[in-house]
Coordinates of C-alpha atoms in Angstrom, one line a residue:
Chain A
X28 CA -26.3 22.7 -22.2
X29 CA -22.8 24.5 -22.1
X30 CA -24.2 25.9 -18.8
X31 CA -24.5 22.9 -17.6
X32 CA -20.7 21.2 -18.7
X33 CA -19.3 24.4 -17.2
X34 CA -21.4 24.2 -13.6
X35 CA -19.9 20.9 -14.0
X36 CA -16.3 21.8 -14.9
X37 CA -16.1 24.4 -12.3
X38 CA -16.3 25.1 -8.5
X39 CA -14.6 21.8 -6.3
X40 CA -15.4 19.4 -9.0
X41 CA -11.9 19.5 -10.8
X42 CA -10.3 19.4 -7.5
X43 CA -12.7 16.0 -6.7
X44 CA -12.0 14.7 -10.1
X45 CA -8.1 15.6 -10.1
X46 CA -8.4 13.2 -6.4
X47 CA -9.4 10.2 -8.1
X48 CA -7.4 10.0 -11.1
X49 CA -3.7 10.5 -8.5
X50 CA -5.4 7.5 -6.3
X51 CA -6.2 5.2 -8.7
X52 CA -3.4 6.2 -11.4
X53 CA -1.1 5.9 -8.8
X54 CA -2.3 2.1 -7.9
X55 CA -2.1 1.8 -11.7
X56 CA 1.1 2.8 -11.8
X57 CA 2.2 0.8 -9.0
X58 CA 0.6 -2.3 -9.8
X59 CA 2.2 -2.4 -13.5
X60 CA 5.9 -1.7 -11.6
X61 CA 5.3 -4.4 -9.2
X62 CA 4.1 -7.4 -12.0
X63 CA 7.3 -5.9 -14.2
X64 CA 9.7 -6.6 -11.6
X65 CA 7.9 -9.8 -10.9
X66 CA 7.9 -11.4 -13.9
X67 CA 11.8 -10.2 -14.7
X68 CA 12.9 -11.8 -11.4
X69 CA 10.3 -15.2 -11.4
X70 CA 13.0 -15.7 -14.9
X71 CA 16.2 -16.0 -12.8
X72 CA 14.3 -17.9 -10.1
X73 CA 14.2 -21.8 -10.2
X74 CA 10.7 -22.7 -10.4
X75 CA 9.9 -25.1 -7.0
X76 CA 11.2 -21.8 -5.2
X77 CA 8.3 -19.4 -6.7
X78 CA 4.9 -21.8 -6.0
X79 CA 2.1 -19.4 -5.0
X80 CA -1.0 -20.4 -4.0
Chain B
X4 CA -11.1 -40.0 -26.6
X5 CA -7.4 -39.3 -25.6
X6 CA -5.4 -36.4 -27.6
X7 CA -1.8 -38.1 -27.7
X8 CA 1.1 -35.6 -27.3
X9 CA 5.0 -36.0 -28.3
X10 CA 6.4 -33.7 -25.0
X11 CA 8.3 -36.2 -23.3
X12 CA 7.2 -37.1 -19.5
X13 CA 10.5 -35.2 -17.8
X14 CA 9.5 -32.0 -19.0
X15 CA 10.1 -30.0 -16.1
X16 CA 6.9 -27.5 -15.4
X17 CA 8.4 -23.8 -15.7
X18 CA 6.0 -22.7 -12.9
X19 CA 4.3 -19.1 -13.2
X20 CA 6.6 -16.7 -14.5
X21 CA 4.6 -14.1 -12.9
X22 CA 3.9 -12.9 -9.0
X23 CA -0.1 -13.8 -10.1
X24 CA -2.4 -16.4 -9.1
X25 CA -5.4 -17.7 -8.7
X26 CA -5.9 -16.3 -5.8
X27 CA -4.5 -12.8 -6.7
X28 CA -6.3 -13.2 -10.2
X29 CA -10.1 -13.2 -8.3
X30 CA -8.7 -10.7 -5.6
X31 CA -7.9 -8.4 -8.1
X32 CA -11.6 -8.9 -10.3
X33 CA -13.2 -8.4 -7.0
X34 CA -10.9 -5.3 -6.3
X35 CA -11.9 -3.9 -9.8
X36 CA -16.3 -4.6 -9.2
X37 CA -15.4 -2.6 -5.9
X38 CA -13.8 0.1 -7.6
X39 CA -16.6 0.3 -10.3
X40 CA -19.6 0.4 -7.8
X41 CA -16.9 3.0 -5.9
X42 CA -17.0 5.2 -8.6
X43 CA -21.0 4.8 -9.2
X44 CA -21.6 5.4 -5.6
X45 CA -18.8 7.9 -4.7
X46 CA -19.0 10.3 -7.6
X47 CA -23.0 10.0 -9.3
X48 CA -25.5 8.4 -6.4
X49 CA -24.7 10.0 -3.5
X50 CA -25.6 13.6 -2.8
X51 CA -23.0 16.9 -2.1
X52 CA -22.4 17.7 1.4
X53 CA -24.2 20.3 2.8
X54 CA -21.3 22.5 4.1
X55 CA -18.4 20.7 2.0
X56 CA -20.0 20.6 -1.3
X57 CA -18.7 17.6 -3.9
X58 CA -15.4 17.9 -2.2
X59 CA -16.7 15.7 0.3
X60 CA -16.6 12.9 -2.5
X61 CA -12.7 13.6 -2.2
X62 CA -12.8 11.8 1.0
X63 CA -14.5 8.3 0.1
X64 CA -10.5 7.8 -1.4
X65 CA -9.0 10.0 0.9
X66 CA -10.2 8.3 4.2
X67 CA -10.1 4.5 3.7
X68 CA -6.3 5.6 2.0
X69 CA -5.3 6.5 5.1
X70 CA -6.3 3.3 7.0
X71 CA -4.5 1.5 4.5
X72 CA -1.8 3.3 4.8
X73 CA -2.0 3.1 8.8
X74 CA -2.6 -0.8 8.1
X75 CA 0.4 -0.9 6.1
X76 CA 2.2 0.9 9.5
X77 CA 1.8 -1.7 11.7
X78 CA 2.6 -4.8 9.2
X79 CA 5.5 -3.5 9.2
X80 CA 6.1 -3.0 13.3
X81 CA 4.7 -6.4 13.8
X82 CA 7.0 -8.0 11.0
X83 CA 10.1 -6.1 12.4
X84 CA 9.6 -7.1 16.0
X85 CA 9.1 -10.9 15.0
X86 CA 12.1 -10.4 12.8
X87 CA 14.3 -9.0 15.7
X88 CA 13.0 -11.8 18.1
X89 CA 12.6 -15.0 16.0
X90 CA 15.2 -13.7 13.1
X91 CA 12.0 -14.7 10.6
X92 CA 12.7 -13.7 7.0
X93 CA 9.0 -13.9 6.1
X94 CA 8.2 -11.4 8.3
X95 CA 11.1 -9.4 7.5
X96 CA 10.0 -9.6 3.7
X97 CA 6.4 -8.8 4.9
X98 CA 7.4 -5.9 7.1
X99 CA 9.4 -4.6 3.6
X100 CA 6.2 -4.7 1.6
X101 CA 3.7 -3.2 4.0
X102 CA 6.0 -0.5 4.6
X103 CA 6.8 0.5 0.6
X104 CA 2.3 0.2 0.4
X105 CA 2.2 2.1 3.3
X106 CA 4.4 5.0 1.5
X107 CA 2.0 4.9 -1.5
X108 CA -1.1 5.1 0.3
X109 CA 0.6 8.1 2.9
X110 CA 1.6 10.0 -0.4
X111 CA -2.1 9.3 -1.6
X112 CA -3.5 10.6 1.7
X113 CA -1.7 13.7 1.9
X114 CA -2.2 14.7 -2.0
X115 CA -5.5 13.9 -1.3
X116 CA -5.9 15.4 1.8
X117 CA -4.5 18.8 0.2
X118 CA -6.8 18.8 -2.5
X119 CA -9.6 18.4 -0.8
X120 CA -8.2 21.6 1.6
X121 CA -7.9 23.9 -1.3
X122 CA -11.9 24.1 -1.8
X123 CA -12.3 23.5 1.8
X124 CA -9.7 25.8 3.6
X125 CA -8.5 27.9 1.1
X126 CA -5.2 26.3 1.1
X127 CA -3.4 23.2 0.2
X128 CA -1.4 22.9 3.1
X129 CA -1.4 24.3 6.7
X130 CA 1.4 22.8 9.2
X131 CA -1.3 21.7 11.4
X132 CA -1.0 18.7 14.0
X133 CA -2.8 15.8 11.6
X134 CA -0.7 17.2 8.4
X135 CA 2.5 17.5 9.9
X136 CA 2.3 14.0 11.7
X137 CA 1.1 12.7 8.2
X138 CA 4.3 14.1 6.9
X139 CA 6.6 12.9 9.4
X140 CA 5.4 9.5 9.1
X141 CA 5.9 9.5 4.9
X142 CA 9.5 10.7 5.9
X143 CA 9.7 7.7 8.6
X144 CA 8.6 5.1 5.8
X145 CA 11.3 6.4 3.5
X146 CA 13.6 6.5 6.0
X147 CA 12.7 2.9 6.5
X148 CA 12.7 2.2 2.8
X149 CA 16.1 3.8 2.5
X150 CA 18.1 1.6 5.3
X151 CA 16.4 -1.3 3.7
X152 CA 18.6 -0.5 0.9
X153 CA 22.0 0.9 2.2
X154 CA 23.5 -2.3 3.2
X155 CA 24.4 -5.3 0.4
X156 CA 24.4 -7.8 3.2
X157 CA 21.0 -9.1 4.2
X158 CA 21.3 -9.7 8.1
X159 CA 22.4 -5.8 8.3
X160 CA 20.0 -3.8 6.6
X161 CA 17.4 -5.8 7.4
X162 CA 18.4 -5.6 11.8
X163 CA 18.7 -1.8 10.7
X164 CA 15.5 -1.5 8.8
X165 CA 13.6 -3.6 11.5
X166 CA 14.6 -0.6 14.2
X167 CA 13.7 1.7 12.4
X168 CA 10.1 0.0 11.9
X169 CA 9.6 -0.1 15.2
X170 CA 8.7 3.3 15.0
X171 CA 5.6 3.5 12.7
X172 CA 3.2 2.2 15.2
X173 CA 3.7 5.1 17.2
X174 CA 3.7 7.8 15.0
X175 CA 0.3 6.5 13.6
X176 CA -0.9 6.8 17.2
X177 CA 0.7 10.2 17.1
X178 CA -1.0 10.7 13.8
X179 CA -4.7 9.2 14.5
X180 CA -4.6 11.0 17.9
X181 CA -3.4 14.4 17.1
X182 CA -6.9 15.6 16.1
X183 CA -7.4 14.7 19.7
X184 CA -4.7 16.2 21.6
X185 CA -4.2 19.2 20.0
X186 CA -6.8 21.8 18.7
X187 CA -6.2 21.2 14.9
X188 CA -7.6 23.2 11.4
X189 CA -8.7 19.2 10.5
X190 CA -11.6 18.4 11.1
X191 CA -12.3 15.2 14.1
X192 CA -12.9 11.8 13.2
X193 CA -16.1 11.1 11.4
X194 CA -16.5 7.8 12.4
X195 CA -16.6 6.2 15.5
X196 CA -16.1 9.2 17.0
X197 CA -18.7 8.9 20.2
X198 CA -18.3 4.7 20.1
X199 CA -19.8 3.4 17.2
X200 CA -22.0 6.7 16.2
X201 CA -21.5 8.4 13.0
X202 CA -21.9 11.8 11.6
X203 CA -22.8 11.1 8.2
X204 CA -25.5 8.6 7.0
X205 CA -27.5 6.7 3.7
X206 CA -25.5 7.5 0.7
X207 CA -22.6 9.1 1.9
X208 CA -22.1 5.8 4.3
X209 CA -22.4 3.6 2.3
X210 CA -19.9 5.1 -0.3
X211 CA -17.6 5.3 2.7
X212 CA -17.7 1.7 3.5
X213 CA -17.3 1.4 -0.4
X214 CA -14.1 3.3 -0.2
X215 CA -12.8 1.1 2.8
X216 CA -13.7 -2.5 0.7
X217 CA -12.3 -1.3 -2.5
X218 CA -9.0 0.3 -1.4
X219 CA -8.7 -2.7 1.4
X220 CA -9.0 -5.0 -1.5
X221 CA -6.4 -3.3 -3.6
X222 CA -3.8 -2.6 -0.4
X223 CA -4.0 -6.6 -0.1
X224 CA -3.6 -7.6 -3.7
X225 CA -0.2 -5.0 -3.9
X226 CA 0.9 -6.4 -0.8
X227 CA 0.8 -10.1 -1.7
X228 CA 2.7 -9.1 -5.5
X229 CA 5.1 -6.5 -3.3
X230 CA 5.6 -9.8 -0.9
X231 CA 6.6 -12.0 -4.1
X232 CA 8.5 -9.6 -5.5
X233 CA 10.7 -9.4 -2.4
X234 CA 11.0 -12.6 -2.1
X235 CA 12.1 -13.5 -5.7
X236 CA 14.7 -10.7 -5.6
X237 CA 16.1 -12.0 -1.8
X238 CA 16.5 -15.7 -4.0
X239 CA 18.3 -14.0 -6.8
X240 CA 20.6 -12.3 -4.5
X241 CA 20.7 -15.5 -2.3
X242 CA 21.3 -17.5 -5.7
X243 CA 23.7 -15.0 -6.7
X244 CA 26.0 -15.0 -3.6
X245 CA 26.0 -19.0 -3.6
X246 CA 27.5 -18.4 -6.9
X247 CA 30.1 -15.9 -6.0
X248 CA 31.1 -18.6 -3.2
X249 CA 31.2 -21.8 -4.9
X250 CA 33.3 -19.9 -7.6
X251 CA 36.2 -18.6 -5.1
X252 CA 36.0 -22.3 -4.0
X253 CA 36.6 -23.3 -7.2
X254 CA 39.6 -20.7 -7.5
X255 CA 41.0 -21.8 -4.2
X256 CA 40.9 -26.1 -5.2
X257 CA 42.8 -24.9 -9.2
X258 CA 45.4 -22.8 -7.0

């Protein structure tokens, strides 16, 4: 079993793994800035000028 | 049956306080489903590459990042010629959000790209033709990003920014073709590299095309928030000199 988790760990797998988390942490991160900044600026903006469809 | 309520009838509807909607509310579900069978096909179904191992599942992100961020290139050209011919200020806003996607999805590429050339290569980073261009272009895009900003009036930065976006288009032809032109440690393109033949096949294919849905889905739902986002904060700043104008009006008349 702990030869198996340790195949796993090792060789190019961190490296694949380590890939995946920057792209989609990165979106993450970038998604949660954007909607932030949205909703603080959709306050200060009178509402028939922020109508999305 | 009627429920009977005591809000009055001018109540003014605040409108969403958000950059979401209905349509950005499914695009983003469908953008998640994509991600999950992604991640099911790119990292347990489909097999290791017979000379690149399980790095080769690095590039089901890595590729389709690119093309996103290539995609978010030439938004930007295209909104910054029609904004120096037609002064539009939609593509001008548009052309501003493709390029700051564009600079996350270059910054994805190359980290990407330089983990996947450590197990690979050997090394993280060589200053070969496809790498360097890749680089160049990140530095264009900030570049871009950074003349946006420099000037507080709008018609300025934004004739300044839109020269400088003319520029992306062809250093992503530099970029695409460099594999081409000049004999590079990166490997040539796997796709559609004889027409519409492909040198990889079943599994590995079809978590490609995976890749390109679910990061194409994503690239457009950050573009549309990015593209609301500019807008509000051109309004405030509109709203906010209109202020500054009646006011010194005001000053003037009480003078």
């Amino acid at each position: 079993m702990s030869t198996v988790v340790v195949g796993a760990i090792g060789g190019t797998w961190p490296y694949v793994i380590a890939s995946w988390i920057f792209v989609f942490g990165s979106m993450g991160v970038f998604a949660a800035v954007t909607v932030v900044r949205g909703r603080r600026l959709s306050r200060r903006v009178p509402p028939e000028r922020r109508r999305w469809s | 049956m009627t429920i009977e309520t005591d809000a009055p009838d001018d109540v003014v509807d605040p409108g969403p306080l958000t950059t979401g909607s209905r349509t950005t509310a499914v695009l983003g579900g469908v953008a998640l489903v994509a991600i999950a069978v992604l991640a099911l096909f790119g990292l347990v179904l489909s097999p290791a590459d017979a000379n690149q191992g399980e790095a080769v599942r690095i590039l089901y992100v890595h590729v389709p990042s690119a093309t996103a961020a290539y995609i978010g290139c030439f938004l930007t050209t295209t909104g910054s010629v029609l904004y120096l011919w037609r002064r539009s200020r939609w593509w001008e806003l548009v052309a501003f959000a493709g390029a700051e996607v564009a600079t996350l999805f270059t910054v994805i590429t190359l980290v990407t790209g330089m983990l996947w050339g450590r197990p690979t290569w050997g090394v993280f980073w060589v200053w070969d033709a496809r790498l360097t261009s890749t680089a160049m272009l990140l530095l264009l895009l900030l570049g871009y990003l950074a003349v946006r900003r420099l000037s507080a009036d709008y018609e300025v930065r934004a004739k300044r920014a839109a020269i400088v976006g003319l520029l992306l288009v062809p250093n992503v032809i530099i970029v695409r073709q460099s594999v081409q032109w000049w004999r590079t440690l990166h490997q040539k393109p796997t796709l559609f590299s004889n027409g519409l033949d492909s040198r990889i096949e079943g599994l590995m294919l079809f978590s490609l095309f995976t890749g390109f849905i679910a990061i194409a889905l994503v690239f457009l739902w950050l573009l549309i928030h990015r593209f609301r986002v500019a807008w509000l904060a051109e309004q405030v700043a509109e709203e906010g000199l209109e202020a500054a104008i009646a006011e010194r009006r005001a000053e003037g008349a009480s003078a």
